[in-house]
Amino acid sequence: MLSFTVKRSAKCFFQQKNCLSSFNVIYENYGDPRKVLVGREREIQPLKDGQVLLKFLASSVNPADINQIQGVYPIKPSMPAVGGNEGVATVIETKSQNLKVGDWVIPALAGSGTWRSHAVFNEKDAIKIDNSLPLESAATLSVNPCTAYRMLMDFERIDEGDVVLQNGANSAVGQAVIQIATDLRIKTVNVIRDRPRVENLKRFLFDMGADYVLTEEECKTQLSDILRKESAPKLALNCVGGMSATNFLKYIRPKGTMVTYGCMSKIPFKASAASLIFADITFKGFWMSRWNDENNQSAERYRTLDYLSSLIKKNKLKCPPVSKVPLEKFPEAIENAMTEFTTHKQLLV
Amino acid sequence: MLSFTVKRSAKCFFQQKNCLSSFNVIYENYGDPRKVLVGREREIQPLKDGQVLLKFLASSVNPADINQIQGVYPIKPSMPAVGGNEGVATVIETKSQNLKVGDWVIPALAGSGTWRSHAVFNEKDAIKIDNSLPLESAATLSVNPCTAYRMLMDFERIDEGDVVLQNGANSAVGQAVIQIATDLRIKTVNVIRDRPRVENLKRFLFDMGADYVLTEEECKTQLSDILRKESAPKLALNCVGGMSATNFLKYIRPKGTMVTYGCMSKIPFKASAASLIFADITFKGFWMSRWNDENNQSAERYRTLDYLSSLIKKNKLKCPPVSKVPLEKFPEAIENAMTEFTTHKQLLV
């Protein structure tokens, strides 16, 4: 168990009863999240026009949050910063024409800080979502499922029956890709790393709609045959890098695209000249934070959230397993999130 | 000196005077061009409607021609095949409405075979060019200058004063990039390999309009400063691969493009996830043969050739040094072209 400090606002404690304070998980310097994060009470100021008072219901701990606190992520909030980029909050007081008490919202942009009990947001910094979603799904809606959906939509025109190839298929994004593709009648060829009881993981992914699941090793002997039987993919999704991505290049259809959204292996892939020149494959990257920034409050963003919410409500898009940890016990959640073989996403509630 | 065979058409020799035979440099199997190429006389058949009889004036020996004969290139002509993909011919007899005697043409598509004295072409397989160009420039117009121009046009909108970064800047394409960019008032930062008397090569490239010329080694200390003073390039052109291209990625402007059109180092570059995800750099390839195939006889293709021809006639686009070798002495040209440190492009005349 890690030690941490809660500095309560003495001023707030002894003031009038309307004074509300918020519990914030903050950092004042980049470093090991297990060391630099502290809990701090902060006084909530009265609302101005166009503002809402939010109570956070659940906030996720994502790998990018950890990297951001370590200082190795391109989002550099001003210090002291509140941790967390994803979460769902409910409006408990409003001076906005657009948001009413009881609405559920997610932060419009990354870097807003979600690891806190309460916050005052300008209405433009909050996106209203369906408040009848399961809490876990709402709290984890804005990053992984949105990433999966945009990657399926924005790079290639994928028609029913087309094949999408992906590695890291058991990641949260990978699971969302499988489920969304299933709804859109797109076939998925899913690559995972070999592991003990790999058949259990394969069954789990098949159950969610995966058409094919192969280990990296099985790709060597089976991927060609599968893609001959189906069709060569126009789109490959890469969150692993290294040999896994390098090997994909020979299977992608000429003029197709490989979209990189992560690099779990921490090794860049080898971009062969032949794949670029002769096969005319395009290599692109995708970063959900940038898409949100460029599509903040756009109709397309609302359409994306509506579509994903409808899938969740039809039970066609399940949330990966989560562990709920009370916000005040954040060190436990951080420790769990930084454990190498973590299987559950940590949700601060 | 290599041995080679000329098999003359006995039938043609003893027929009527109108019988014309063509000297062709052909191959019947893939292999070492020094071994598989042979000279062969072929009888020319009378023209049909829409056809023209061409006399080749000059044909170049390009690295891709060598690779094609070796069987390691994606263009696989049916055997026996005539070597060569680039050259200029003049119309000496015509049954075409569009092409008249004295017109100069270049093959519309790669794989037509240019290492021959005469050929019958369907008019759709020939592109008329300006017949007042210098012969060397006309013979080498369709590959390198077109590649340079299309790469400057097709991937990023480059405005006056913008910077283009390229490696292999002393290649034939690299030289064309410098000269075309100079005409378009685009700045070029040119990277070359270190070599004896590198200052001579730098002077040569500066004289043609290069704004900056750096060796790979000098890039390490000077490139950042230059690009801070100018502006980060939206477009980088890569014909080297390996570390040269990998190093480029940190200098390209976010949302910019690196276009790969060759791989002189024979080493793929490392595509880092950060350059794709956070800097949103796109990696594309360019292959002139495909562009020609997709733009055969298009207005844009004629515009490209007209623009480049006008530059040549204004002496703003010079041909790299060439050595002219009579067609019948093709083994000499092939031998020269395959010499490692060749400085002159071989032209069969």
XYZ file of C-alpha atoms in Angstrom, chain A residues 73-74 255 260-263 268-273 276-287 290 294, chain B residues 73-74 255 260-263 268-273 276-287 290 294:
54
model
C 3.342 11.958 -23.510
C 2.745 14.876 -25.870
C -3.326 0.765 -52.166
C -0.796 2.647 -36.236
C -2.380 3.647 -32.935
C 0.022 2.142 -30.441
C 3.384 0.451 -30.043
C 9.252 0.625 -34.601
C 8.179 -1.426 -37.602
C 10.273 -1.658 -40.746
C 8.741 0.250 -43.598
C 9.938 -1.542 -46.711
C 10.301 0.507 -49.863
C 5.340 1.799 -50.218
C 6.430 2.039 -53.863
C 5.048 -1.053 -55.553
C 2.138 -2.030 -53.297
C 1.319 1.659 -52.709
C 0.389 1.034 -49.095
C -0.144 4.158 -47.010
C 1.045 4.307 -43.409
C -0.995 6.569 -41.188
C -1.316 7.100 -37.456
C -4.392 7.649 -35.342
C -4.613 9.519 -32.051
C -6.233 14.805 -31.791
C -10.289 18.574 -34.334
C 10.996 -5.899 -60.460
C 7.188 -5.960 -60.390
C 0.696 16.274 -40.615
C 9.538 7.045 -50.630
C 10.517 6.424 -54.234
C 13.652 4.363 -53.841
C 15.808 2.471 -51.379
C 13.940 -0.279 -44.740
C 13.478 2.762 -42.555
C 12.090 2.527 -39.027
C 8.591 3.881 -38.790
C 8.266 5.102 -35.223
C 4.820 5.050 -33.677
C 2.704 8.342 -37.009
C 0.477 8.846 -33.959
C 1.551 12.139 -32.435
C 3.169 13.965 -35.371
C 0.533 12.491 -37.747
C 3.081 12.070 -40.527
C 1.865 10.073 -43.511
C 4.186 7.651 -45.284
C 3.454 7.206 -48.961
C 5.279 5.690 -51.903
C 5.612 6.936 -55.445
C 6.155 4.858 -58.560
C 1.986 3.313 -61.864
C -3.220 5.536 -64.137
